[in-house]
Amino acid sequence: MEALKQELKEKIIAVLNLEDVQPSDISNTDALFGDGLGLDSIDALELIVLLDKDYGIKLTDPKEGKNIFQSIDTMAAYVEANRTK
Amino acid sequence: MEDTLYIKSYASIENGKISVDGKTVFESSVANVSDFLKESVRHFGIQYPKFFKMDNLSKLAFLGSELVLKDNPNPETALLFANSSSSLDTDVTYQESIADKGNYFPSPAVFVYTLPNICLGEISIRHQLKTENSFFIFGAFNPDFFIGYAENLIETGKAANVLCGWTELFKDDYKAFVYLVSSEGKKAHTKQNIESLYTN
């Protein structure tokens, strides 16, 4: 699970062009949106594409993202439980 | 009316060189436009993480406007921009990303920049502008149009200042010329002056 969390941090930084942010800057419990990494609604859509493209997870209801993308911990747990690739 | 308006400040970004009010303020030998724009924004100490998420056209327009507006803040500043390639640079990137139907993952973050006027939204957010903004496509820089439109915005009370910008970009070819039309300044808002600043 720790490897997956590290992988997610690296992918998020790359996909969302988080310049000057290192994986070590993101704690597993940091809020990804709002006061945390400060991501926005377009970033949320990009994360949904990331789940589909890299892990074969299709979110049919974007509202699900609110819980899934709370933190690296919640995202990793969801990916681990639902990934098809 | 023409005599009462001025070009208060202006900036040019072209061929790895950035100048403000006629003075060179940054030069770089970096050929890649994306790297050049990143290098430039770091050089000027602009702290704005969202810059790195923008497409290159928005980065170019953002940087040009930043250089002019940093010393001329005014919430009543309208935006009047144009270019000849529209958002083609990002359109091509987006099209390439969806060309393979077997690997079809359209990027929302790229898609949002497939309109040229998005750069005006970025500038407005940065400077908290809730003013008129328009982006036009012309075959070439068109000072007559800029003059008429900008003066109309000011004369009709829709804006106190107008930030005009020609922001052309496709691949690694780019040119930005951004200038602020205001009732204050020393350089008259005339076609001759605009053309002279654009070409120099």
CSV table of N, CA, C and O in Angstrom, one decimal, chain A residues 1-80:
chain,number,residue,atom,x,y,z
A,1,MET,N,0.8,-1.2,0.0
A,1,MET,CA,0.0,0.0,0.0
A,1,MET,C,0.9,1.3,0.0
A,1,MET,O,0.5,2.3,-0.6
A,2,GLU,N,2.0,1.2,0.7
A,2,GLU,CA,2.9,2.4,0.7
A,2,GLU,C,3.4,2.7,-0.6
A,2,GLU,O,3.6,3.9,-1.0
A,3,ALA,N,3.7,1.6,-1.4
A,3,ALA,CA,4.2,1.8,-2.8
A,3,ALA,C,3.2,2.5,-3.6
A,3,ALA,O,3.5,3.4,-4.5
A,4,LEU,N,1.9,2.1,-3.5
A,4,LEU,CA,0.8,2.7,-4.2
A,4,LEU,C,0.6,4.1,-3.9
A,4,LEU,O,0.4,5.0,-4.7
A,5,LYS,N,0.8,4.4,-2.6
A,5,LYS,CA,0.6,5.8,-2.2
A,5,LYS,C,1.7,6.7,-2.8
A,5,LYS,O,1.5,7.8,-3.3
A,6,GLN,N,2.9,6.2,-2.8
A,6,GLN,CA,4.0,6.9,-3.4
A,6,GLN,C,3.8,7.1,-4.9
A,6,GLN,O,4.0,8.2,-5.5
A,7,GLU,N,3.3,6.0,-5.5
A,7,GLU,CA,3.0,6.1,-7.0
A,7,GLU,C,1.9,7.1,-7.3
A,7,GLU,O,2.0,7.9,-8.2
A,8,LEU,N,0.9,7.2,-6.5
A,8,LEU,CA,-0.2,8.1,-6.7
A,8,LEU,C,0.3,9.6,-6.5
A,8,LEU,O,-0.1,10.4,-7.3
A,9,LYS,N,1.2,9.8,-5.6
A,9,LYS,CA,1.7,11.1,-5.4
A,9,LYS,C,2.5,11.5,-6.6
A,9,LYS,O,2.4,12.7,-7.1
A,10,GLU,N,3.3,10.6,-7.1
A,10,GLU,CA,4.1,11.0,-8.3
A,10,GLU,C,3.2,11.2,-9.5
A,10,GLU,O,3.4,12.1,-10.3
A,11,LYS,N,2.2,10.4,-9.7
A,11,LYS,CA,1.3,10.6,-10.8
A,11,LYS,C,0.5,11.9,-10.7
A,11,LYS,O,0.3,12.6,-11.7
A,12,ILE,N,0.0,12.2,-9.5
A,12,ILE,CA,-0.8,13.4,-9.3
A,12,ILE,C,0.1,14.7,-9.6
A,12,ILE,O,-0.3,15.6,-10.3
A,13,ILE,N,1.3,14.6,-9.2
A,13,ILE,CA,2.2,15.8,-9.5
A,13,ILE,C,2.5,15.9,-11.0
A,13,ILE,O,2.4,17.0,-11.5
A,14,ALA,N,2.6,14.8,-11.6
A,14,ALA,CA,2.9,14.8,-13.1
A,14,ALA,C,1.7,15.3,-13.9
A,14,ALA,O,1.7,16.2,-14.7
A,15,VAL,N,0.5,14.6,-13.6
A,15,VAL,CA,-0.7,14.9,-14.3
A,15,VAL,C,-1.2,16.3,-14.1
A,15,VAL,O,-1.8,16.9,-15.0
A,16,LEU,N,-1.1,16.8,-12.9
A,16,LEU,CA,-1.7,18.1,-12.5
A,16,LEU,C,-0.7,19.2,-12.6
A,16,LEU,O,-1.0,20.3,-12.3
A,17,ASN,N,0.5,18.9,-13.1
A,17,ASN,CA,1.6,19.9,-13.3
A,17,ASN,C,1.8,20.7,-12.0
A,17,ASN,O,1.8,22.0,-12.0
A,18,LEU,N,2.0,20.0,-10.9
A,18,LEU,CA,2.2,20.7,-9.7
A,18,LEU,C,3.7,21.0,-9.6
A,18,LEU,O,4.5,20.3,-8.9
A,19,GLU,N,4.1,22.0,-10.2
A,19,GLU,CA,5.5,22.5,-10.3
A,19,GLU,C,6.0,22.7,-8.9
A,19,GLU,O,5.3,23.3,-8.1
A,20,ASP,N,7.2,22.4,-8.6
A,20,ASP,CA,7.9,22.6,-7.4
A,20,ASP,C,7.3,21.9,-6.2
A,20,ASP,O,7.6,22.1,-5.0
A,21,VAL,N,6.4,20.9,-6.5
A,21,VAL,CA,5.9,20.0,-5.4
A,21,VAL,C,6.6,18.7,-5.5
A,21,VAL,O,6.7,18.1,-6.6
A,22,GLN,N,7.1,18.2,-4.4
A,22,GLN,CA,7.7,16.8,-4.4
A,22,GLN,C,6.8,15.8,-3.7
A,22,GLN,O,6.0,16.3,-2.9
A,23,PRO,N,6.9,14.6,-4.0
A,23,PRO,CA,6.1,13.6,-3.4
A,23,PRO,C,6.2,13.7,-1.8
A,23,PRO,O,5.2,13.5,-1.1
A,24,SER,N,7.4,14.0,-1.4
A,24,SER,CA,7.6,14.1,0.1
A,24,SER,C,6.8,15.3,0.7
A,24,SER,O,6.7,15.3,1.9
A,25,ASP,N,6.4,16.2,-0.2
A,25,ASP,CA,5.7,17.4,0.3
A,25,ASP,C,4.2,17.0,0.6
A,25,ASP,O,3.5,17.8,1.3
A,26,ILE,N,3.8,15.9,0.1
A,26,ILE,CA,2.4,15.5,0.3
A,26,ILE,C,2.3,14.4,1.4
A,26,ILE,O,2.8,13.3,1.2
A,27,SER,N,1.6,14.7,2.5
A,27,SER,CA,1.4,13.7,3.5
A,27,SER,C,0.2,12.8,3.1
A,27,SER,O,-0.7,13.3,2.4
A,28,ASN,N,0.2,11.6,3.6
A,28,ASN,CA,-0.9,10.7,3.2
A,28,ASN,C,-2.3,11.2,3.7
A,28,ASN,O,-3.3,10.8,3.1
A,29,THR,N,-2.3,12.1,4.7
A,29,THR,CA,-3.5,12.5,5.2
A,29,THR,C,-3.9,14.0,4.8
A,29,THR,O,-5.0,14.5,5.1
A,30,ASP,N,-3.0,14.6,4.0
A,30,ASP,CA,-3.3,16.0,3.6
A,30,ASP,C,-4.5,16.0,2.7
A,30,ASP,O,-4.8,15.1,1.9
A,31,ALA,N,-5.3,17.1,2.9
A,31,ALA,CA,-6.5,17.3,2.0
A,31,ALA,C,-6.0,17.6,0.6
A,31,ALA,O,-5.1,18.5,0.5
A,32,LEU,N,-6.5,16.9,-0.4
A,32,LEU,CA,-6.0,17.2,-1.8
A,32,LEU,C,-6.7,18.5,-2.3
A,32,LEU,O,-6.1,19.2,-3.1
A,33,PHE,N,-7.9,18.8,-1.9
A,33,PHE,CA,-8.6,20.0,-2.3
A,33,PHE,C,-8.7,21.0,-1.2
A,33,PHE,O,-8.4,20.6,0.0
A,34,GLY,N,-9.2,22.1,-1.5
A,34,GLY,CA,-9.3,23.2,-0.4
A,34,GLY,C,-8.0,23.6,0.1
A,34,GLY,O,-7.1,24.0,-0.7
A,35,ASP,N,-7.8,23.6,1.4
A,35,ASP,CA,-6.6,24.1,2.0
A,35,ASP,C,-5.4,23.3,1.8
A,35,ASP,O,-4.3,23.7,2.0
A,36,GLY,N,-5.6,22.0,1.4
A,36,GLY,CA,-4.4,21.2,1.2
A,36,GLY,C,-3.6,21.5,0.0
A,36,GLY,O,-2.9,22.5,0.0
A,37,LEU,N,-3.6,20.7,-1.0
A,37,LEU,CA,-2.9,21.0,-2.2
A,37,LEU,C,-3.5,22.1,-3.1
A,37,LEU,O,-2.9,22.6,-4.0
A,38,GLY,N,-4.7,22.5,-2.7
A,38,GLY,CA,-5.3,23.6,-3.4
A,38,GLY,C,-5.8,23.2,-4.8
A,38,GLY,O,-5.8,24.0,-5.7
A,39,LEU,N,-6.2,21.9,-5.0
A,39,LEU,CA,-6.6,21.5,-6.3
A,39,LEU,C,-8.0,22.1,-6.6
A,39,LEU,O,-8.8,22.5,-5.7
A,40,ASP,N,-8.4,22.2,-7.9
A,40,ASP,CA,-9.7,22.7,-8.3
A,40,ASP,C,-10.5,21.7,-9.1
A,40,ASP,O,-10.2,20.5,-9.2
A,41,SER,N,-11.7,22.1,-9.6
A,41,SER,CA,-12.6,21.2,-10.2
A,41,SER,C,-12.0,20.5,-11.4
A,41,SER,O,-12.4,19.4,-11.7
A,42,ILE,N,-11.2,21.3,-12.2
A,42,ILE,CA,-10.6,20.6,-13.4
A,42,ILE,C,-9.7,19.6,-13.0
A,42,ILE,O,-9.5,18.5,-13.6
A,43,ASP,N,-8.9,19.8,-11.9
A,43,ASP,CA,-8.0,18.8,-11.3
A,43,ASP,C,-8.8,17.5,-11.0
A,43,ASP,O,-8.3,16.4,-11.2
A,44,ALA,N,-10.0,17.7,-10.4
A,44,ALA,CA,-10.8,16.6,-10.0
A,44,ALA,C,-11.1,15.7,-11.2
A,44,ALA,O,-11.1,14.5,-11.2
A,45,LEU,N,-11.5,16.4,-12.3
A,45,LEU,CA,-11.8,15.7,-13.5
A,45,LEU,C,-10.6,14.9,-14.1
A,45,LEU,O,-10.7,13.8,-14.5
A,46,GLU,N,-9.4,15.6,-13.9
A,46,GLU,CA,-8.2,15.0,-14.4
A,46,GLU,C,-7.9,13.7,-13.5
A,46,GLU,O,-7.3,12.7,-14.1
A,47,LEU,N,-8.2,13.8,-12.3
A,47,LEU,CA,-7.9,12.6,-11.4
A,47,LEU,C,-8.9,11.5,-11.8
A,47,LEU,O,-8.5,10.3,-11.7
A,48,ILE,N,-10.1,11.8,-12.2
A,48,ILE,CA,-11.0,10.8,-12.6
A,48,ILE,C,-10.5,10.1,-13.9
A,48,ILE,O,-10.6,8.8,-14.0
A,49,VAL,N,-9.9,10.9,-14.8
A,49,VAL,CA,-9.3,10.3,-16.0
A,49,VAL,C,-8.1,9.4,-15.6
A,49,VAL,O,-7.9,8.3,-16.1
A,50,LEU,N,-7.3,9.9,-14.6
A,50,LEU,CA,-6.2,9.1,-14.1
A,50,LEU,C,-6.6,7.7,-13.6
A,50,LEU,O,-6.0,6.7,-13.9
A,51,LEU,N,-7.7,7.7,-12.8
A,51,LEU,CA,-8.2,6.4,-12.3
A,51,LEU,C,-8.5,5.5,-13.4
A,51,LEU,O,-8.3,4.3,-13.4
A,52,ASP,N,-9.2,6.0,-14.5
A,52,ASP,CA,-9.6,5.2,-15.6
A,52,ASP,C,-8.4,4.7,-16.4
A,52,ASP,O,-8.3,3.5,-16.7
A,53,LYS,N,-7.5,5.6,-16.7
A,53,LYS,CA,-6.4,5.3,-17.6
A,53,LYS,C,-5.4,4.4,-17.0
A,53,LYS,O,-5.0,3.4,-17.6
A,54,ASP,N,-5.1,4.6,-15.7
A,54,ASP,CA,-4.0,3.9,-15.1
A,54,ASP,C,-4.4,2.7,-14.3
A,54,ASP,O,-3.7,1.8,-14.0
A,55,TYR,N,-5.7,2.7,-13.8
A,55,TYR,CA,-6.1,1.7,-12.9
A,55,TYR,C,-7.4,1.0,-13.4
A,55,TYR,O,-7.9,0.1,-12.7
A,56,GLY,N,-7.9,1.4,-14.5
A,56,GLY,CA,-9.1,0.8,-15.1
A,56,GLY,C,-10.4,1.0,-14.2
A,56,GLY,O,-11.3,0.2,-14.2
A,57,ILE,N,-10.4,2.1,-13.5
A,57,ILE,CA,-11.6,2.4,-12.6
A,57,ILE,C,-12.4,3.5,-13.3
A,57,ILE,O,-11.9,4.6,-13.5
A,58,LYS,N,-13.7,3.2,-13.6
A,58,LYS,CA,-14.5,4.2,-14.2
A,58,LYS,C,-15.5,4.7,-13.1
A,58,LYS,O,-16.3,4.0,-12.6
A,59,LEU,N,-15.4,6.0,-12.9
A,59,LEU,CA,-16.3,6.6,-11.9
A,59,LEU,C,-17.6,7.1,-12.7
A,59,LEU,O,-17.5,8.0,-13.5
A,60,THR,N,-18.7,6.5,-12.5
A,60,THR,CA,-19.9,6.9,-13.2
A,60,THR,C,-20.5,8.1,-12.6
A,60,THR,O,-21.2,8.9,-13.2
A,61,ASP,N,-20.3,8.3,-11.3
A,61,ASP,CA,-20.9,9.4,-10.6
A,61,ASP,C,-19.7,10.3,-10.1
A,61,ASP,O,-19.0,10.0,-9.1
A,62,PRO,N,-19.5,11.5,-10.7
A,62,PRO,CA,-18.4,12.3,-10.3
A,62,PRO,C,-18.5,12.7,-8.8
A,62,PRO,O,-17.5,13.1,-8.2
A,63,LYS,N,-19.7,12.7,-8.3
A,63,LYS,CA,-19.8,13.0,-6.8
A,63,LYS,C,-19.0,12.1,-5.9
A,63,LYS,O,-18.7,12.4,-4.8
A,64,GLU,N,-18.8,10.9,-6.4
A,64,GLU,CA,-18.1,9.9,-5.7
A,64,GLU,C,-16.7,10.4,-5.4
A,64,GLU,O,-16.0,10.0,-4.4
A,65,GLY,N,-16.2,11.2,-6.3
A,65,GLY,CA,-14.8,11.8,-6.2
A,65,GLY,C,-14.6,12.5,-4.9
A,65,GLY,O,-13.5,12.5,-4.3
A,66,LYS,N,-15.6,13.1,-4.3
A,66,LYS,CA,-15.5,13.9,-3.1
A,66,LYS,C,-14.9,13.1,-2.0
A,66,LYS,O,-14.1,13.6,-1.2
A,67,ASN,N,-15.4,11.8,-1.9
A,67,ASN,CA,-14.9,11.0,-0.8
A,67,ASN,C,-13.6,10.3,-1.2
A,67,ASN,O,-12.6,10.2,-0.4
A,68,ILE,N,-13.5,9.9,-2.5
A,68,ILE,CA,-12.3,9.2,-2.9
A,68,ILE,C,-11.1,10.1,-2.9
A,68,ILE,O,-10.0,9.6,-2.5
A,69,PHE,N,-11.2,11.3,-3.3
A,69,PHE,CA,-10.1,12.2,-3.4
A,69,PHE,C,-9.9,13.1,-2.1
A,69,PHE,O,-9.3,14.1,-2.2
A,70,GLN,N,-10.3,12.6,-1.0
A,70,GLN,CA,-10.1,13.4,0.2
A,70,GLN,C,-8.6,13.5,0.5
A,70,GLN,O,-8.1,14.6,0.9
A,71,SER,N,-7.9,12.4,0.3
A,71,SER,CA,-6.5,12.4,0.7
A,71,SER,C,-5.8,11.3,-0.1
A,71,SER,O,-6.5,10.4,-0.7
A,72,ILE,N,-4.5,11.2,0.0
A,72,ILE,CA,-3.8,10.0,-0.6
A,72,ILE,C,-4.2,8.7,0.0
A,72,ILE,O,-4.4,7.7,-0.6
A,73,ASP,N,-4.5,8.8,1.3
A,73,ASP,CA,-4.9,7.6,2.0
A,73,ASP,C,-6.2,7.0,1.5
A,73,ASP,O,-6.4,5.8,1.1
A,74,THR,N,-7.2,7.9,1.3
A,74,THR,CA,-8.5,7.5,0.8
A,74,THR,C,-8.4,7.1,-0.7
A,74,THR,O,-9.1,6.1,-1.1
A,75,MET,N,-7.6,7.8,-1.4
A,75,MET,CA,-7.5,7.5,-2.8
A,75,MET,C,-6.8,6.1,-3.0
A,75,MET,O,-7.3,5.3,-3.8
A,76,ALA,N,-5.8,5.9,-2.2
A,76,ALA,CA,-5.1,4.6,-2.4
A,76,ALA,C,-6.0,3.4,-1.9
A,76,ALA,O,-6.0,2.4,-2.6
A,77,ALA,N,-6.7,3.6,-0.9
A,77,ALA,CA,-7.6,2.6,-0.4
A,77,ALA,C,-8.7,2.2,-1.5
A,77,ALA,O,-9.0,1.1,-1.8
A,78,TYR,N,-9.2,3.3,-2.2
A,78,TYR,CA,-10.2,3.0,-3.2
A,78,TYR,C,-9.6,2.3,-4.4
A,78,TYR,O,-10.2,1.4,-5.0
A,79,VAL,N,-8.4,2.8,-4.8
A,79,VAL,CA,-7.7,2.1,-6.0
A,79,VAL,C,-7.4,0.7,-5.6
A,79,VAL,O,-7.7,-0.2,-6.5
A,80,GLU,N,-6.9,0.4,-4.5
A,80,GLU,CA,-6.6,-0.9,-4.1
A,80,GLU,C,-7.8,-1.9,-4.1
A,80,GLU,O,-7.7,-3.0,-4.6
